[in-house]
Coordinates of C-alpha atoms in Angstrom, one line a residue:
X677 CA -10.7 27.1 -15.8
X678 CA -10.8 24.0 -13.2
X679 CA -9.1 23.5 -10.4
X680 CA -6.1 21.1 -10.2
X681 CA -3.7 19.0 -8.2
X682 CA -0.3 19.3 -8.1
X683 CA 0.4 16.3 -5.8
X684 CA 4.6 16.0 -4.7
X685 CA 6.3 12.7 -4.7
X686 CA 8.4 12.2 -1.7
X687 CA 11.8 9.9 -1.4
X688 CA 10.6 8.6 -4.8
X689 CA 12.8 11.1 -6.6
X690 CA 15.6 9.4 -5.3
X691 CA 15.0 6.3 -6.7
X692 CA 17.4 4.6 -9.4
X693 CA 16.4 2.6 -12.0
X694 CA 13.5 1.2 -10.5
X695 CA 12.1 4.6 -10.5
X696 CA 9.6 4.3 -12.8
X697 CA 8.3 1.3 -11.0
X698 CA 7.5 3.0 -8.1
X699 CA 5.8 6.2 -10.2
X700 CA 3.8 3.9 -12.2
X701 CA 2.0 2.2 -8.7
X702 CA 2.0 5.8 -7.4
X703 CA -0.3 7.1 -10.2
X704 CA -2.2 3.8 -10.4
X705 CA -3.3 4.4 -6.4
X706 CA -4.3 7.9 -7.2
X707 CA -6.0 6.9 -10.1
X708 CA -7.8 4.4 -8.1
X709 CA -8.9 6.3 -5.2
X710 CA -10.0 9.5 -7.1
X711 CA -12.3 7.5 -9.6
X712 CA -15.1 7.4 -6.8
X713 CA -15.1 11.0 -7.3
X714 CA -15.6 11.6 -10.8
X715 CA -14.3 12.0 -14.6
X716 CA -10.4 13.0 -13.7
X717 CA -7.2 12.7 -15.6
X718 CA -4.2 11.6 -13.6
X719 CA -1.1 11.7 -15.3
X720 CA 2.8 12.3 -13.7
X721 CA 5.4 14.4 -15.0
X722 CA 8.5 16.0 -13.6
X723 CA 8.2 14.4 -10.3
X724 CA 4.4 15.4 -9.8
X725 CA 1.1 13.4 -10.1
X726 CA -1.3 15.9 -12.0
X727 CA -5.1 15.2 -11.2
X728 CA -7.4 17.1 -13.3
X729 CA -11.0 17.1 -13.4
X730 CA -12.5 16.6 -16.3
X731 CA -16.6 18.0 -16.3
X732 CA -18.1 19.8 -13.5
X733 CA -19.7 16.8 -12.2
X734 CA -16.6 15.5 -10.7
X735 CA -16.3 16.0 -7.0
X736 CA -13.4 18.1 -6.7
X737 CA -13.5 18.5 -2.6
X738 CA -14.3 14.7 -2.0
X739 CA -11.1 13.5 -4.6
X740 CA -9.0 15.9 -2.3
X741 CA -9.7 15.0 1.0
X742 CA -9.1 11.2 -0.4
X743 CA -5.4 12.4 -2.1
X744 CA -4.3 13.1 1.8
X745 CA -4.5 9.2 2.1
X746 CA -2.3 8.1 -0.6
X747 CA 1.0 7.3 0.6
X748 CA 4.3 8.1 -1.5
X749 CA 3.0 12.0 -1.3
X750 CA 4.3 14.6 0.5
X751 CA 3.3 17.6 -0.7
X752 CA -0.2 18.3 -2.0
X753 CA -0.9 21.7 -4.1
X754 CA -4.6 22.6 -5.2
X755 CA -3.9 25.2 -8.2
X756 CA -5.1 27.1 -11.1
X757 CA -3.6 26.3 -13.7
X758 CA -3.2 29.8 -17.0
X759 CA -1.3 30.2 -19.7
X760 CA 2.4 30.5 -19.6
X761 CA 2.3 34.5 -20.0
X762 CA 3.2 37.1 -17.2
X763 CA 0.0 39.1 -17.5
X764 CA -2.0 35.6 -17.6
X765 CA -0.5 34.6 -14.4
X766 CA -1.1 37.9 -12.8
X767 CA -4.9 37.7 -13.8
X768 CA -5.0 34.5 -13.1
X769 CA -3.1 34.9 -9.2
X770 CA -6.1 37.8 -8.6
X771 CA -8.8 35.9 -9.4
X772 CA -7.7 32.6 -7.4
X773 CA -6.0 33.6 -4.5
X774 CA -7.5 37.9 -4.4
X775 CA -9.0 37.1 -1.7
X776 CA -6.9 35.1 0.8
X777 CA -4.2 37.9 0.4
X778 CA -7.1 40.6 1.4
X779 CA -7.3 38.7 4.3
X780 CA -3.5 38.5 5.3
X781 CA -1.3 41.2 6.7
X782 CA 2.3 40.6 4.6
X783 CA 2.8 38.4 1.8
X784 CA 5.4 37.2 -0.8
X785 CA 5.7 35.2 -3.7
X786 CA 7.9 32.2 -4.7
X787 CA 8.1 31.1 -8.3
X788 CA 9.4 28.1 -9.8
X789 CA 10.6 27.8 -13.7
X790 CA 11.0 24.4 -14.8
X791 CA 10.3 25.6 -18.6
X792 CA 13.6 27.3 -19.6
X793 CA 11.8 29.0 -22.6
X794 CA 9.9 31.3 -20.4
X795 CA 11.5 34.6 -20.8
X796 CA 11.9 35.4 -16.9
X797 CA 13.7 33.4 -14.5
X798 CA 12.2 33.0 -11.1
X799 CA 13.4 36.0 -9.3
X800 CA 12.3 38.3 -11.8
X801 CA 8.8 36.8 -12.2
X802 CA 8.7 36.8 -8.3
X803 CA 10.0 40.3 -8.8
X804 CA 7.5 41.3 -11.2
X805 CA 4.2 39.4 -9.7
X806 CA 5.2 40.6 -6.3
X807 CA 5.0 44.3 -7.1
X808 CA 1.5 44.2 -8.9
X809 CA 0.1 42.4 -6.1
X810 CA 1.6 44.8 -3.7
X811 CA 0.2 47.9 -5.7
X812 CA -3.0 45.9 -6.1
X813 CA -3.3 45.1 -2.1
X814 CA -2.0 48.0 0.0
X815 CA -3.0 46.7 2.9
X816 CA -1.2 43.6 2.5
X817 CA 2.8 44.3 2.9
X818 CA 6.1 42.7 1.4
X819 CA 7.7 40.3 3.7
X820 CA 10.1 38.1 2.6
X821 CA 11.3 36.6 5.2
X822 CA 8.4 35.9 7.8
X823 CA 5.4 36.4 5.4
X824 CA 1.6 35.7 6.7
X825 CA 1.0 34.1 3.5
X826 CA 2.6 32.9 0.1
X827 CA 1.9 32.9 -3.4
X828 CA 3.6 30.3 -5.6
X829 CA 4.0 30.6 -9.0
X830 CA 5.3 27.1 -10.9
X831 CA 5.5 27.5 -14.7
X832 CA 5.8 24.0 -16.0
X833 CA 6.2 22.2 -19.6
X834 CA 2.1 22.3 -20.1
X835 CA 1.2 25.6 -17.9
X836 CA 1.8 28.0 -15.4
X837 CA 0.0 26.9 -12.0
X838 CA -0.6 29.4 -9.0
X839 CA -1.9 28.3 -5.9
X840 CA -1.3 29.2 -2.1
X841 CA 0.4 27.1 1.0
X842 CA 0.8 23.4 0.2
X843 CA -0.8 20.8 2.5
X844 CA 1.3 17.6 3.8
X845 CA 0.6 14.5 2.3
X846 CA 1.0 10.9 3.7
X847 CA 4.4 10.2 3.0
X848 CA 5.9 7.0 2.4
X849 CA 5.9 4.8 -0.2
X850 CA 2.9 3.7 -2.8
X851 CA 1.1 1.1 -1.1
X852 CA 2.0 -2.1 -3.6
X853 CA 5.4 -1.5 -4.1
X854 CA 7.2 -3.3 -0.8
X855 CA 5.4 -6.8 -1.4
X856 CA 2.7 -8.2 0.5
X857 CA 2.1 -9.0 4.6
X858 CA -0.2 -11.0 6.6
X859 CA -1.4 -8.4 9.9
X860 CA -2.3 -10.1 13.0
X861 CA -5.2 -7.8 14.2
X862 CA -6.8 -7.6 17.4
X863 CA -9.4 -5.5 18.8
X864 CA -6.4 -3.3 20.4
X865 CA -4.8 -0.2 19.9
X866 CA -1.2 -1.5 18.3
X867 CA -2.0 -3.8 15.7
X868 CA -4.3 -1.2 13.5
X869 CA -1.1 1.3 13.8
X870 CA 1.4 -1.8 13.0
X871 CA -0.6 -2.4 10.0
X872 CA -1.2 1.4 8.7
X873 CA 2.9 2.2 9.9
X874 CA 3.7 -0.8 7.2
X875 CA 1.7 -0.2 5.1
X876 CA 2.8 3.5 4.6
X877 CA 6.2 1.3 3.3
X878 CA 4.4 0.7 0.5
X879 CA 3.4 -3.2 2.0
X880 CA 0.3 -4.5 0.6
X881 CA -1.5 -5.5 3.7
X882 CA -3.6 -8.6 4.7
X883 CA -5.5 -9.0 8.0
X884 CA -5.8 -12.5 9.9
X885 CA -8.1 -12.2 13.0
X886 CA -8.7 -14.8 15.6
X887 CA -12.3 -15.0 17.0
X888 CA -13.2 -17.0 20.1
X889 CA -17.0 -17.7 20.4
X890 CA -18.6 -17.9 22.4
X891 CA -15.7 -16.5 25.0
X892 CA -15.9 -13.4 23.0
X893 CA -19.1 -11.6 21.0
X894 CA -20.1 -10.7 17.6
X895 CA -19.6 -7.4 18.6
X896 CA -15.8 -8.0 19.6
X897 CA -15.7 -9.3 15.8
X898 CA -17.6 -6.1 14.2
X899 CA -15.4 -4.3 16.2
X900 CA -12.1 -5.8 14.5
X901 CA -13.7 -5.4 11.1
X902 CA -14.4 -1.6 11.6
X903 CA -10.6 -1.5 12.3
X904 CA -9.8 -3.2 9.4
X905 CA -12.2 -0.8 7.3
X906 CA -10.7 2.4 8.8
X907 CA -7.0 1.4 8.6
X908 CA -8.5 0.8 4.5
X909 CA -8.7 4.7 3.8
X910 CA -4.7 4.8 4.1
X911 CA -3.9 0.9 2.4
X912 CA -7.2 0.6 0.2
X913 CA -9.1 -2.3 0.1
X914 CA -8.0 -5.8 2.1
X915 CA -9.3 -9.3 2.8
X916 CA -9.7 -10.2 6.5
X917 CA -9.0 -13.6 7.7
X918 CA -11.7 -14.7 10.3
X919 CA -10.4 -17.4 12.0
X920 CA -11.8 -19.9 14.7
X921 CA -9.9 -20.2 17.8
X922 CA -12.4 -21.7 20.5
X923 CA -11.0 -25.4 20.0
X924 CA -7.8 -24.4 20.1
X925 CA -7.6 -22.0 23.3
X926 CA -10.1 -24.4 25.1
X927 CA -7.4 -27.3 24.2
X928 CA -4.6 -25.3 25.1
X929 CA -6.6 -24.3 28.7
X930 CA -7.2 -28.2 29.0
X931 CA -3.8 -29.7 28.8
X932 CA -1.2 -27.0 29.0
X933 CA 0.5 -25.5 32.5
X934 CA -1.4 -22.2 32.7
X935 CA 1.6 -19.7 33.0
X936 CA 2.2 -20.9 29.3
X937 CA -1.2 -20.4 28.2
X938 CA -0.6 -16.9 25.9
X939 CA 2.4 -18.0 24.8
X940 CA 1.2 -21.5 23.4
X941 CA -1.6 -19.5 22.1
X942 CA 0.5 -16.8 20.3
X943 CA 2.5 -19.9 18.6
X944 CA -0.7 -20.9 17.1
X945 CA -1.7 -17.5 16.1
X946 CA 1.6 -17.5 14.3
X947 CA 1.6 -20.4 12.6
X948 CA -1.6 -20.2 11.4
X949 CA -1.2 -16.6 9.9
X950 CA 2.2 -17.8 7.9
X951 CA 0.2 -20.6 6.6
X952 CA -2.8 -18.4 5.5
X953 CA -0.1 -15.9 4.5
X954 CA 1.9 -18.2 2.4
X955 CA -1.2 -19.7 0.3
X956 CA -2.3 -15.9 -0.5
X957 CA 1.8 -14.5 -1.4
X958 CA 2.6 -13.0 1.8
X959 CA 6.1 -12.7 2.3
X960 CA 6.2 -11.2 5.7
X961 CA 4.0 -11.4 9.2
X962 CA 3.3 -8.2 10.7
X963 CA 2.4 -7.5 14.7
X964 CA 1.8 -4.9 17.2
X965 CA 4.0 -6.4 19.7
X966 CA 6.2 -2.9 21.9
X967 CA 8.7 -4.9 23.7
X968 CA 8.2 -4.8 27.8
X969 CA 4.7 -3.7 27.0
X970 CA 3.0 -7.2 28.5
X971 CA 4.3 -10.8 29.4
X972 CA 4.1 -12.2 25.9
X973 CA 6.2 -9.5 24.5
X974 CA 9.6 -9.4 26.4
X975 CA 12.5 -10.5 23.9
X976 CA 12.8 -14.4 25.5
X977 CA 8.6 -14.6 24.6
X978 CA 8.8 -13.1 21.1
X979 CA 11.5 -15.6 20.5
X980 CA 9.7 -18.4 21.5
X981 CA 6.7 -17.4 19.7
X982 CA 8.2 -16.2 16.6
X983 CA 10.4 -19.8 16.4
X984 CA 7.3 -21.6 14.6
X985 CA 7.3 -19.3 11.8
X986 CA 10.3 -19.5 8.8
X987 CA 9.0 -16.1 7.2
X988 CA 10.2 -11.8 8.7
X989 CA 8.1 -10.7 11.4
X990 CA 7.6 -7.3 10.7
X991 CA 7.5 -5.6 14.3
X992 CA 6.9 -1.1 13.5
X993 CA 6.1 -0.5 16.7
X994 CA 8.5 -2.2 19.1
X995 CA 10.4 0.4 20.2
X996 CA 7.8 2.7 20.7
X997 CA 6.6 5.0 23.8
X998 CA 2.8 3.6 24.3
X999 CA 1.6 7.6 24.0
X1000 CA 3.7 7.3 20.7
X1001 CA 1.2 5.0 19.6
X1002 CA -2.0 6.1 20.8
X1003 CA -1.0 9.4 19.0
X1004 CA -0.7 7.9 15.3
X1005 CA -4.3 5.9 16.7
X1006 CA -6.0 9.4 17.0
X1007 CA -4.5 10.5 13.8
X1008 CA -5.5 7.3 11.6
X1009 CA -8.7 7.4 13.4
X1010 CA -9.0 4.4 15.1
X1011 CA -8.5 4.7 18.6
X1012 CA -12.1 5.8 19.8
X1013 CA -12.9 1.9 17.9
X1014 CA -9.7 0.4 19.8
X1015 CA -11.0 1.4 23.3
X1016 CA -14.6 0.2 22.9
X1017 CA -14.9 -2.3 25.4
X1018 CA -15.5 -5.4 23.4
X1019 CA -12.6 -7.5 24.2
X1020 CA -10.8 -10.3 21.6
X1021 CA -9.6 -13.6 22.5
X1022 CA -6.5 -12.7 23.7
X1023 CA -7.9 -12.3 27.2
X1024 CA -9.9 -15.4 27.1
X1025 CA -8.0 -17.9 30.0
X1026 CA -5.5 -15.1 30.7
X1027 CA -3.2 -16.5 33.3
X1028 CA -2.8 -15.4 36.6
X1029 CA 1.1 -15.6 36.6
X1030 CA 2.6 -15.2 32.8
X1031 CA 5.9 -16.8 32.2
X1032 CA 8.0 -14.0 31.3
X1033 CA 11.1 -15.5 30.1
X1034 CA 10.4 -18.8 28.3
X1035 CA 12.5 -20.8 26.3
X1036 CA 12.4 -22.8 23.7
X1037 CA 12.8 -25.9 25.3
X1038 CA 9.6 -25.2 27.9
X1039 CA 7.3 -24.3 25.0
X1040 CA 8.3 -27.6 23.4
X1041 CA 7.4 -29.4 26.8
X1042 CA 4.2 -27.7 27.3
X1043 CA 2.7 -28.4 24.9
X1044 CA 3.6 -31.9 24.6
X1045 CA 0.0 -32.8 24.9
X1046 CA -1.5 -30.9 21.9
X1047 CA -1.6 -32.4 18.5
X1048 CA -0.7 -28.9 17.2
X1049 CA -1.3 -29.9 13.5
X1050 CA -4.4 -31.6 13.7
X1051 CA -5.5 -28.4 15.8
X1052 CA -4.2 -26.2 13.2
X1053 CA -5.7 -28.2 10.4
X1054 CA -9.4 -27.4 12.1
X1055 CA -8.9 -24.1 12.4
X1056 CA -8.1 -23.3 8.8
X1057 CA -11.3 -25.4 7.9
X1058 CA -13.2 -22.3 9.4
X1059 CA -11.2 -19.5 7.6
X1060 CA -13.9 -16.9 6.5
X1061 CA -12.2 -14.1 4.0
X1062 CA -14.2 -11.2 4.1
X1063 CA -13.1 -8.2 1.8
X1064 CA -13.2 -4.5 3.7
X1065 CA -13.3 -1.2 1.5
X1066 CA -13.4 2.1 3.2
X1067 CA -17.0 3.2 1.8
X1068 CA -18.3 0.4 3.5
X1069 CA -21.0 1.2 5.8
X1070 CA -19.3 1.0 8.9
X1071 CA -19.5 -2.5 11.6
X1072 CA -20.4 -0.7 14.3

């Protein structure tokens, strides 16, 4: 018989009514992700997603390393699945998993009996499994409390499944089910970890970038795009906003006092990414900004530059220790791409001596000079939506 996943649903089980909402998305994104793989049957029952292969064609390895991406799972359980008898399960336990308790010093086994009708409870098939196993492995002792390895026995409504150890899933929330957010991503370390930490709350996310040739390269652009492709193996597939900022920043340079200059700058970025948001059902902006972390992102500056926006500013990583970050950067894999040293136009006219605690009524003064919408109204014109999928080739 095939292999199959048992894949655990997190802190959906404690939804309410809207339960079934969030089950239906989950199995949809597993659905989804797995079909690359092969022929499989996904289906969800008793708080479980149950992915089956269906001819030996599929790609059984390649559909499990993809089911570690899927958020809203926290458990994931690759079984053999028998018939719901006590000598099946024992046969089935020796041929499956014979060899992994060969190799371990002390074992024991934890069963599970969601089918009332079967004629043991749990301790007693525990009881009963454990003491063949023991008689069949001599070398491989009883331990209860500390064991080297377990055996878990689960007999269900449609069979009895044995596997070993589970593996941790992503956690979360099914990406789709917390709306949908515009991500303002740089070439940086933060805003790809901004984007997966949302998205992991089940946000649809979007990806507005900001591209300042020729002040920055084609490479600095590839290098955002590989980003956007990576954080895709955790949030599927997403449309990036390329947007020209050249005219802007060089207007911005040309008639604005210079300690303003990022700030004026981030207002745009803002404003822009609402409007692009808003036209494509965004309900929500989301950025890397870690407060104290540079000038622009002290609590006076984020006020000032989120003031020209009327939508939530979604902020995951504000309160953050930088090594915090760079830690969930190795593990979503994007970091070695973050540090290459192709830099975005957020240190294009960089000045000297930031302004640090702005207000309102400065930013309104500064840039007295710009005609922000007619600025604004260019750069939209060069909006180029490029959709990123994680099989991709890769940008760079």
């Amino acid at each position: 018989m095939r292999e199959i996943f048992l894949l655990k649903l997190g802190e959906i089980v404690l939804k309410g009514a809207n339960k079934r909402q969030f089950e239906d998305k989950l199995r949809q994104n597993v659905r989804r992700r797995v079909k690359a793989y092969g022929n499989f049957d996904v289906y969800l029952m008793q708080s479980t997603v149950y992915v089956e292969p269906m001819d030996d064609d599929a790609d059984v390895d390649g559909a499990w390393d993809a089911c570690h991406t899927i958020f809203g799972l926290v458990r994931l359980c690759r079984c053999r699945a028998c018939e719901k008898d006590i000598d099946k399960i024992y046969d089935t336990i020796e041929e499956y998993l014979g060899d992994d308790l060969d190799c371990a010093a002390t074992f024991k086994v934890e069963s599970k009996r969601s089918d009332k009708r079967f004629p043991l409870n749990s301790i007693e098939i525990s009881q009963e499994i454990g003491g063949r196993l023991a008689e069949a492995h001599p070398n491989c002792k009883v331990d209860v409390r500390k064991p080297e390895y377990t055996v878990y026995v689960e007999v269900r409504d449609l069979a009895a499944y044995v596997h070993g150890p589970a593996e941790a899933g992503a956690g979360g929330l099914p990406t789709g089910v917390g709306g949908r957010a515009m991500c303002l991503l740089s070439g940086g370390i933060d805003s790809p970890v901004a984007a997966y930490m949302m998205a992991k709350r089940g946000v649809e996310v979007e990806c507005v970038h900001f591209f300042s040739y020729p002040y920055t390269s084609q490479l600095a652009k590839d290098k955002v795009m590989e980003l956007a492709r990576l954080v895709t193996r955790y949030c599927g597939r997403m449309t990036v906003n390329i947007v020209g900022f050249t005219q802007i920043q060089e207007a911005i340079r040309d008639n604005c006092p210079e300690e303003f200059f990022t700030l004026i700058m981030r207002r745009f970025m803002m404003e822009i990414s609402q409007r692009i948001g808003k036209e494509d059902g965004c309900g929500a902006l989301i950025t890397g900004e870690n407060l104290g972390q540079v000038a622009s992102q002290t609590m006076q500056a984020m006020q000032v530059t989120g003031a020209v926006v009327d939508i939530p500013v979604f902020m995951p990583l504000i309160g953050m220790d930088k090594e915090e970050i760079v830690t969930i950067a190795r593990k979503i894999g994007t970091m070695e791409t973050s540090v290459l040293p192709y830099e975005d136009c957020c240190t294009v006219f960089t000045p000297k001596h930031p302004k640090t605690k702005p207000t309102i009524g400065q930013l309104i003064n500064a840039e007295r000079k710009l005609d922000r919408e007619a600025l604004i109204a260019q750069a939209l014109e060069t909006v180029e939506k490029i959709t990123v999928k994680y099989d991709d080739a890769p940008y760079l």
